[in-house]
PDB file of C-alpha atoms in Angstrom:
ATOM      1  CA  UNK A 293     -35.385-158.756  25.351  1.00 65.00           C
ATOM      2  CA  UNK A 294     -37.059-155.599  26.419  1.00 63.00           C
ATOM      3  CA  UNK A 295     -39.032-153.732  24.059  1.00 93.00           C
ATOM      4  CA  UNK A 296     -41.594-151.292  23.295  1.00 96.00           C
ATOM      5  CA  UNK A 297     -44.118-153.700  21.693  1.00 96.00           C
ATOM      6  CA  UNK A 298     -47.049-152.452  19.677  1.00 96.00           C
ATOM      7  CA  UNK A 299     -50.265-154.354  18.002  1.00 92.00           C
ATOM      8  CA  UNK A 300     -51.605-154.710  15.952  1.00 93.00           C
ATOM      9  CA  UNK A 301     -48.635-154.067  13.285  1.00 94.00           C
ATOM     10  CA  UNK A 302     -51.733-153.171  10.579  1.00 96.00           C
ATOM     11  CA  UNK A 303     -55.166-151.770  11.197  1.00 97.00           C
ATOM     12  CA  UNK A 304     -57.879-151.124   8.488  1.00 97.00           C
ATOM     13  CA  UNK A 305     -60.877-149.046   9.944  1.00 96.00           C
ATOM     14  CA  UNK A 306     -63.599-147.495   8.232  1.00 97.00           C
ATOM     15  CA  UNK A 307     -64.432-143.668   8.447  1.00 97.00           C
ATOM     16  CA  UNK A 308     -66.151-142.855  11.664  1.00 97.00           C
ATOM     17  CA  UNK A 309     -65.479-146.259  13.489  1.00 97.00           C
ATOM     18  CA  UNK A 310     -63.831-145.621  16.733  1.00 97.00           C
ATOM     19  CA  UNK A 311     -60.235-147.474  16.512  1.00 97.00           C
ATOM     20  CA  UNK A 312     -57.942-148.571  19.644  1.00 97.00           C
ATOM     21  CA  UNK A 313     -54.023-148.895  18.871  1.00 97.00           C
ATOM     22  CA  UNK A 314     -51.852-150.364  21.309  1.00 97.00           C
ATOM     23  CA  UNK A 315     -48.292-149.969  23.062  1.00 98.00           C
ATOM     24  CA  UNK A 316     -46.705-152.049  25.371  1.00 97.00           C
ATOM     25  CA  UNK A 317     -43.102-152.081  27.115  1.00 97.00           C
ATOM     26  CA  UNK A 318     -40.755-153.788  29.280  1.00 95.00           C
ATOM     27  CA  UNK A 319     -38.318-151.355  29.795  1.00 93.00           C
ATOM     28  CA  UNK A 320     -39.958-149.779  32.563  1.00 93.00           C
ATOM     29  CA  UNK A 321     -39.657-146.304  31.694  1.00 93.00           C
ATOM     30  CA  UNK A 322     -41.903-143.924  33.002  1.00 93.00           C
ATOM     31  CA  UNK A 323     -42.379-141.771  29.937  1.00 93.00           C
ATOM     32  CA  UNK A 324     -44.255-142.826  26.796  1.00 95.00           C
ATOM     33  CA  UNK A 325     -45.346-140.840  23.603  1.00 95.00           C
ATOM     34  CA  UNK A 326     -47.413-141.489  20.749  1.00 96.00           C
ATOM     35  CA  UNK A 327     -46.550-139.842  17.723  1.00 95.00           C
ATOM     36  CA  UNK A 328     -48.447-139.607  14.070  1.00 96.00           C
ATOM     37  CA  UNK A 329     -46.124-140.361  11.013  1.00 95.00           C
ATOM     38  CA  UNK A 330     -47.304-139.969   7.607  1.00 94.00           C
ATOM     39  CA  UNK A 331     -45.475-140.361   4.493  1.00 88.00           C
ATOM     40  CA  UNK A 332     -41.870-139.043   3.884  1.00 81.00           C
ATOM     41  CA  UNK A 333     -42.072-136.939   7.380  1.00 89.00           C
ATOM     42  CA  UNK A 334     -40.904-136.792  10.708  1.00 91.00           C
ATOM     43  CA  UNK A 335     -42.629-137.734  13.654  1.00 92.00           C
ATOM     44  CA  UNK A 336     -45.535-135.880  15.346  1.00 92.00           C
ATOM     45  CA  UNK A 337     -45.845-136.123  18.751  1.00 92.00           C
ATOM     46  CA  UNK A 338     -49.645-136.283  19.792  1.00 94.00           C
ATOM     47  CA  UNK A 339     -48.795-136.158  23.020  1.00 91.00           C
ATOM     48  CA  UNK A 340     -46.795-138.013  26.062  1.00 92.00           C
ATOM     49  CA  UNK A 341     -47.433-139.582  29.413  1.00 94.00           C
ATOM     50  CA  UNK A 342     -44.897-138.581  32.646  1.00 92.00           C
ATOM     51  CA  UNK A 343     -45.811-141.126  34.816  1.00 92.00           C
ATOM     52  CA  UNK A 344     -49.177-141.109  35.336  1.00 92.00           C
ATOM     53  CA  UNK A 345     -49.758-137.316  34.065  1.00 92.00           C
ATOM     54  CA  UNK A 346     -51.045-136.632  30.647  1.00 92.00           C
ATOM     55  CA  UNK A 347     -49.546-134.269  28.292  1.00 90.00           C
ATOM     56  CA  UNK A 348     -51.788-132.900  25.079  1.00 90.00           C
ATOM     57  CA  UNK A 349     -49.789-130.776  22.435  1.00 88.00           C
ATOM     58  CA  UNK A 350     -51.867-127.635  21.424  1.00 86.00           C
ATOM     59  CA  UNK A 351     -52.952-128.635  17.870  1.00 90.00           C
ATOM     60  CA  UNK A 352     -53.138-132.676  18.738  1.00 94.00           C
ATOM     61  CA  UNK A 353     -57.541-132.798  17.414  1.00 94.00           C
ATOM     62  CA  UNK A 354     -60.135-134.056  20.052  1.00 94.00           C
ATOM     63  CA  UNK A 355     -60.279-136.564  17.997  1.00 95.00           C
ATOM     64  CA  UNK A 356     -57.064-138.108  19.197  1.00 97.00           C
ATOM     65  CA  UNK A 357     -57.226-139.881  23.227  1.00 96.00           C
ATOM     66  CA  UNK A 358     -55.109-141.710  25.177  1.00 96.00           C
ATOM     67  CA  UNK A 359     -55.106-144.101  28.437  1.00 96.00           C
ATOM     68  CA  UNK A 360     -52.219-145.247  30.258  1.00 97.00           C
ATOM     69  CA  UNK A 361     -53.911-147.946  32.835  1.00 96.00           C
ATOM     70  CA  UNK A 362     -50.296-148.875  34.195  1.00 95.00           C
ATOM     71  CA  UNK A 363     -46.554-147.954  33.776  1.00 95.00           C
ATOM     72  CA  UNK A 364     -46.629-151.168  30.971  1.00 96.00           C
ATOM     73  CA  UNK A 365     -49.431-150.054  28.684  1.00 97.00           C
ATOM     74  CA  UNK A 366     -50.784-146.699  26.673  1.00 97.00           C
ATOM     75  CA  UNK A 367     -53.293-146.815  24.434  1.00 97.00           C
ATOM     76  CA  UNK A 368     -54.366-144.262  21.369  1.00 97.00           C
ATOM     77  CA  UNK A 369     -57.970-144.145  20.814  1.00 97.00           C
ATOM     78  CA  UNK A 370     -59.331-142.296  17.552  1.00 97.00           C
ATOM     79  CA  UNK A 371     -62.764-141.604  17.859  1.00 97.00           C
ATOM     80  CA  UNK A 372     -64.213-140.783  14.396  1.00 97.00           C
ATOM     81  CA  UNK A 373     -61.023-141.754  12.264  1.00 97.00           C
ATOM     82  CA  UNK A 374     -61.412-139.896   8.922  1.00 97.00           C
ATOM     83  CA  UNK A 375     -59.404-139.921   5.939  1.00 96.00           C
ATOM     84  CA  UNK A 376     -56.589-138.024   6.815  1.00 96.00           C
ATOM     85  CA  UNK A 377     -55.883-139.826   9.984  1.00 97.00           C
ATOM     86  CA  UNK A 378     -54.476-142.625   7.553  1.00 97.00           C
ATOM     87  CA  UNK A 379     -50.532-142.868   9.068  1.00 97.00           C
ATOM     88  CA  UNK A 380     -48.107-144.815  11.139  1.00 96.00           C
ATOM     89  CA  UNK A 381     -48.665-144.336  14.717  1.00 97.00           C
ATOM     90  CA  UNK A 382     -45.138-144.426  16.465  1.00 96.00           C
ATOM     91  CA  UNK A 383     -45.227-145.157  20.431  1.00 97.00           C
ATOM     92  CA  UNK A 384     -41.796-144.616  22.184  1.00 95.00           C
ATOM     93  CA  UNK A 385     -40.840-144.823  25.595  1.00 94.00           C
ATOM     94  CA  UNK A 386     -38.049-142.739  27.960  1.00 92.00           C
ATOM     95  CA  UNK A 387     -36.849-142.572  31.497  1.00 88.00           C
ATOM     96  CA  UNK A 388     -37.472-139.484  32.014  1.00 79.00           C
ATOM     97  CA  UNK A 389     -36.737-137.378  28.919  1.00 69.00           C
ATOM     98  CA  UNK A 390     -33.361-138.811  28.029  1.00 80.00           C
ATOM     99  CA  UNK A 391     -33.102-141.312  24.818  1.00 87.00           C
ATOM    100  CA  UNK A 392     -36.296-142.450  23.587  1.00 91.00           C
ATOM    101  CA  UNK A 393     -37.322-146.258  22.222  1.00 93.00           C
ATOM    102  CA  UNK A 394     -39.659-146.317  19.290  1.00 95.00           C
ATOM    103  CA  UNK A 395     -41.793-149.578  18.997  1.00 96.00           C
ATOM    104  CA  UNK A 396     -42.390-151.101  15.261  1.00 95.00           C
ATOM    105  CA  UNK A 397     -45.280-148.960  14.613  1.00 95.00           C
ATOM    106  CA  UNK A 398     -49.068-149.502  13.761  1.00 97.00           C
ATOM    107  CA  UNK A 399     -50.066-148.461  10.072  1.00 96.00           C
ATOM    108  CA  UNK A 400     -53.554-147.008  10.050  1.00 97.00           C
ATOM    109  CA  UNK A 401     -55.864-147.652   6.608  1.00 97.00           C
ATOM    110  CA  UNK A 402     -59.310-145.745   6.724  1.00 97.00           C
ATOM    111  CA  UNK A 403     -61.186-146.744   4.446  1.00 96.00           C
TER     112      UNK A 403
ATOM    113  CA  UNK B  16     -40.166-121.986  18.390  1.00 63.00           C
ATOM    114  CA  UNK B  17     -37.672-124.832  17.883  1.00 71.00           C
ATOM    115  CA  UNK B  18     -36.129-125.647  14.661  1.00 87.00           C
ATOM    116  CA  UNK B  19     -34.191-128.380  13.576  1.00 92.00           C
ATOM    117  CA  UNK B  20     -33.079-128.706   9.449  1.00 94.00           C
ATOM    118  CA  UNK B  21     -31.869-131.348   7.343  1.00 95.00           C
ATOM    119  CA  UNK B  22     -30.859-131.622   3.542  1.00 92.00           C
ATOM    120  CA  UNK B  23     -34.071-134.171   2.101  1.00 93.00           C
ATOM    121  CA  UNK B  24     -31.610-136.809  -0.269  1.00 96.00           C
ATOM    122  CA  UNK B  25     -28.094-138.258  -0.333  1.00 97.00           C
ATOM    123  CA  UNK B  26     -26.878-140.547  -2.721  1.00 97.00           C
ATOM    124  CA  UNK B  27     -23.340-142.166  -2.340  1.00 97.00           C
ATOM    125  CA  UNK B  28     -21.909-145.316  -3.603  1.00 97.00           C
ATOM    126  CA  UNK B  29     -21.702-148.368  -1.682  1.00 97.00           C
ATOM    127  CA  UNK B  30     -17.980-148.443  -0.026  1.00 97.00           C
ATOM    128  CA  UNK B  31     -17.786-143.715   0.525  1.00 97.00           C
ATOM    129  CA  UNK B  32     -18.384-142.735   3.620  1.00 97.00           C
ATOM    130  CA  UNK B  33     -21.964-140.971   4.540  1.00 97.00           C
ATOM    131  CA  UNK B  34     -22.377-137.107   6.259  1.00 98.00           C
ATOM    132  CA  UNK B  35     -25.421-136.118   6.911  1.00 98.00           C
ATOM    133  CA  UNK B  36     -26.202-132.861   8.179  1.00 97.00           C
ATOM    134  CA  UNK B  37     -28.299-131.201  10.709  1.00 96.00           C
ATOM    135  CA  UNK B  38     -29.184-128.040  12.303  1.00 95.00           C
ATOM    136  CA  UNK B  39     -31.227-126.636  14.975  1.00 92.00           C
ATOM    137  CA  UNK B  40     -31.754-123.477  16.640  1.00 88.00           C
ATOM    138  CA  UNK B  41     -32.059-124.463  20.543  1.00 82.00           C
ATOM    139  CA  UNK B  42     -29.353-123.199  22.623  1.00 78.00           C
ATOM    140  CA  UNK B  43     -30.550-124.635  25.020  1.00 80.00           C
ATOM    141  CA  UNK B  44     -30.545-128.068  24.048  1.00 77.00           C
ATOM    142  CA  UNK B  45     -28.765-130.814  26.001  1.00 83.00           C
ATOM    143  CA  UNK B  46     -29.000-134.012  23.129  1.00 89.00           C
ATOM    144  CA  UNK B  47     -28.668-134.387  20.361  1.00 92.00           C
ATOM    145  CA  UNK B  48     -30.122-137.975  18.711  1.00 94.00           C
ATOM    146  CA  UNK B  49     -29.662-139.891  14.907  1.00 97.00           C
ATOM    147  CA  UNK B  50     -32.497-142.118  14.580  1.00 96.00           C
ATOM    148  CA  UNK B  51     -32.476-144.526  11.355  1.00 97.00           C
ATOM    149  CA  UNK B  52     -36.087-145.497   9.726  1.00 96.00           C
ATOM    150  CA  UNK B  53     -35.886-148.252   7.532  1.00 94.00           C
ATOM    151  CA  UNK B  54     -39.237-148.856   5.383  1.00 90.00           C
ATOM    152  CA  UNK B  55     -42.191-149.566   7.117  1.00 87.00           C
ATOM    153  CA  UNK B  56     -40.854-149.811  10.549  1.00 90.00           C
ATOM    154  CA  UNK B  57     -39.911-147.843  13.543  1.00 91.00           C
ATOM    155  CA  UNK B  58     -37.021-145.278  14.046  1.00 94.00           C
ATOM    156  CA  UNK B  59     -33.914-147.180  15.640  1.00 95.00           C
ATOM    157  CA  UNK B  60     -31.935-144.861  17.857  1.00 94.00           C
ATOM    158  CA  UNK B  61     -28.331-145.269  16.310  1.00 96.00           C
ATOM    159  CA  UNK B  62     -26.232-143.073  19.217  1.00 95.00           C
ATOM    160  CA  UNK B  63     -26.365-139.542  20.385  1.00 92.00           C
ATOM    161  CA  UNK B  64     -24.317-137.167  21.805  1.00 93.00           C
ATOM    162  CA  UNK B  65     -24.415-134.553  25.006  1.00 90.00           C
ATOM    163  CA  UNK B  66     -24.053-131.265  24.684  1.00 87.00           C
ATOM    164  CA  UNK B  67     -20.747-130.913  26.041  1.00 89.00           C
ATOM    165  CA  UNK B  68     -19.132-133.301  23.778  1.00 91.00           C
ATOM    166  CA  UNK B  69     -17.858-132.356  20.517  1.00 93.00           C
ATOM    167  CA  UNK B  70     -17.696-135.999  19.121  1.00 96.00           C
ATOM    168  CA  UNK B  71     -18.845-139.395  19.626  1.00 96.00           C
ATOM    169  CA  UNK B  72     -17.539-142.479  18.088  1.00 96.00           C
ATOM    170  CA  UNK B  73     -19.325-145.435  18.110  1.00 93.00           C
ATOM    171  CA  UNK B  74     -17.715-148.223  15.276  1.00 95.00           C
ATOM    172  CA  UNK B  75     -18.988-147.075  11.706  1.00 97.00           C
ATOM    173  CA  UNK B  76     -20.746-143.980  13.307  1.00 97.00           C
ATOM    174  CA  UNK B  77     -19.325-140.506  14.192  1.00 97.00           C
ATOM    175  CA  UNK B  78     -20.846-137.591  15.395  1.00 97.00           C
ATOM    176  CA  UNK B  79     -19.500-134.185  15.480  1.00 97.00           C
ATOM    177  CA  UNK B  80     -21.067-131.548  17.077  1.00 95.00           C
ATOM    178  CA  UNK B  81     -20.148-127.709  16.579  1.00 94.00           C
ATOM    179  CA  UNK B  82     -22.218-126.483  19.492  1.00 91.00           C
ATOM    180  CA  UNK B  83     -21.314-122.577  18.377  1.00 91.00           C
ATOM    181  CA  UNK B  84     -22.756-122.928  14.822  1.00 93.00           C
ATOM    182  CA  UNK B  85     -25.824-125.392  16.425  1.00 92.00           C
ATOM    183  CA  UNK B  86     -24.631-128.256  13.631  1.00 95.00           C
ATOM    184  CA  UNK B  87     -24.444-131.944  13.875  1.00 95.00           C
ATOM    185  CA  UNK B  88     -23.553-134.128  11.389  1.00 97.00           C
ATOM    186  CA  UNK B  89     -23.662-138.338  11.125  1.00 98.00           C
ATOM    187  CA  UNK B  90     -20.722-139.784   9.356  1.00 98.00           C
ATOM    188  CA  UNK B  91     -21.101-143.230   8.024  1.00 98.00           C
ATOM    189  CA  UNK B  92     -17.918-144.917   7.030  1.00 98.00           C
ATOM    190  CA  UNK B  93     -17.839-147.618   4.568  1.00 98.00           C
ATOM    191  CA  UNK B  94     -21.619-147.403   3.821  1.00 98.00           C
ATOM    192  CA  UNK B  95     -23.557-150.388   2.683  1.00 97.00           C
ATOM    193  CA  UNK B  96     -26.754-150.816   0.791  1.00 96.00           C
ATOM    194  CA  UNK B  97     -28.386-151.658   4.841  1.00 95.00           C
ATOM    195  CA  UNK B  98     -27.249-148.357   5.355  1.00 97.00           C
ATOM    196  CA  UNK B  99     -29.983-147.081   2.936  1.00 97.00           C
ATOM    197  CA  UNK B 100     -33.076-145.747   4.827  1.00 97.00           C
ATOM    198  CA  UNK B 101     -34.138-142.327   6.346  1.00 97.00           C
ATOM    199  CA  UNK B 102     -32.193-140.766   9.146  1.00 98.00           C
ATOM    200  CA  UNK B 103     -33.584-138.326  11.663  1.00 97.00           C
ATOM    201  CA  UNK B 104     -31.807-135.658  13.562  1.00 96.00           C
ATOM    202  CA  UNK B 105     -33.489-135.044  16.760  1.00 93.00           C
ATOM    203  CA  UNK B 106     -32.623-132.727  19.705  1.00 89.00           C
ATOM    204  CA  UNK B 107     -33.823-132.454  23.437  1.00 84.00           C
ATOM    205  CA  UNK B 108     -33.128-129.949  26.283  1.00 73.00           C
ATOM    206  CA  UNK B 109     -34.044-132.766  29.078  1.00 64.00           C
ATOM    207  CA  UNK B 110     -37.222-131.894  28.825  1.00 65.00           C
ATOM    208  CA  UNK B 111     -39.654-134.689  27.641  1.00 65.00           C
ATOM    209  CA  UNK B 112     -40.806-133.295  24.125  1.00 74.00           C
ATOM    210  CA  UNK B 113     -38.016-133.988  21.194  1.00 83.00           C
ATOM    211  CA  UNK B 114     -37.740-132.066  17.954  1.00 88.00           C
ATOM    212  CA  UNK B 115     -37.603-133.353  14.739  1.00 92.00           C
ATOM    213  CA  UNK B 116     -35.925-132.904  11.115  1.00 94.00           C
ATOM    214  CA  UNK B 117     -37.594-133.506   8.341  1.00 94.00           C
ATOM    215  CA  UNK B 118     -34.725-136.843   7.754  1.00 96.00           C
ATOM    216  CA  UNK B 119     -32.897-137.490   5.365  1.00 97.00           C
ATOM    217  CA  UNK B 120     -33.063-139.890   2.746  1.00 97.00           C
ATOM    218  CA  UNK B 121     -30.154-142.208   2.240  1.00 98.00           C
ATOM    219  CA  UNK B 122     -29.510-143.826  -1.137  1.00 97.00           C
ATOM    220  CA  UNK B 123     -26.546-146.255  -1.319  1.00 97.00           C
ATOM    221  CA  UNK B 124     -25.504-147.238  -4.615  1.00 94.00           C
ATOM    222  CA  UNK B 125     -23.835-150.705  -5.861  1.00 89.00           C
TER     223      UNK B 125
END
């Protein structure tokens, strides 16, 4: 079945130890999004790939980076994860800009 | 900016039919989404409608759209405790950034 995939499902980090979360899809759609979720609120949106070409919303912190090495794959990278970066990380996936496709979701301890 | 509002709880017993409510404030907007979050997962796109359309049935599910007063609304006939989980009204002008609500929490009592 085609999916947005992501892994792993949980992640425990400690504070300051760089953490990698990963997305993966087989829908082949060109656009995908990571968004921050935390507790009893909507989605975030960090920011979005079009294709290859990277899109940062203003007040997403340095903190936050992101790699796209093919149309399949997107990675979020969090530096120096502190305390308040504790959430579910939401990747989703569109063909360009129509319905998007939310993957299960990574929840991020820091500990 | 963009906007987009939801009431935060619903209760209804198990059997009523569901509305949920949203509004949003871009005219310009072309869809309009409901997106269900169960507990610890993802949001599951449940159907959406086009700007053009004033309603969209889809089995249990319709949506009504007054495009002049910028309000959707998700009814849910026959709700059953699966029904119970957070639903998110979301809107996009075609561009690639979505907005939003806050979601609503659905309570279905036996």
């Amino acid at each position: 079945d085609a999916m947005v995939i992501q892994n792993p499902r949980y992640q425990v980090t400690q504070f300051g130890k760089p953490v990698t979360l990963s997305c993966s899809q087989t829908l082949n759609h060109n656009v995908m999004y990571w968004y921050q979720q935390k507790s009893s609120q909507a989605p975030k949106l960090l920011f979005h790939y079009y294709d290859k070409d990277f899109n940062n919303e203003a007040d997403t912190p340095d903190n936050f980076q992101s790699r796209r090495p093919n149309t399949s794959f997107c990675f979020l990278d969090i530096r120096s994860p502190g305390l308040g970066d504790a959430a579910m990380y939401l990747c989703a996936t569109s063909r360009q800009g129509t319905e998007q496709y939310f993957g299960p979701g990574t929840r991020l301890t820091v500990t | 900016g963009e906007d987009v509002e939801q009431s935060l709880f619903l209760s209804v017993r198990e059997g009523d039919s569901s509305v949920i409510n949203c509004t949003y404030t871009d005219s310009s907007s072309t869809y309009l989404y409901w997106y269900k979050q169960e507990p610890g997962a993802g949001l599951q796109l449940l159907t959406y409608i086009f700007s053009n359309m004033d309603m969209k049935q889809d089995q249990r599910l319709t949506v009504l759209l007054n495009k002049k007063d910028k309000h959707l609304s998700l009814r849910i006939a026959d709700t059953q405790t699966g029904d119970s989980a957070i639903y998110f009204c979301a809107e996009g002008s075609g561009g690639q950034n979505f907005v939003f609500g806050p979601g609503t929490r659905l309570s279905v009592l036996p």
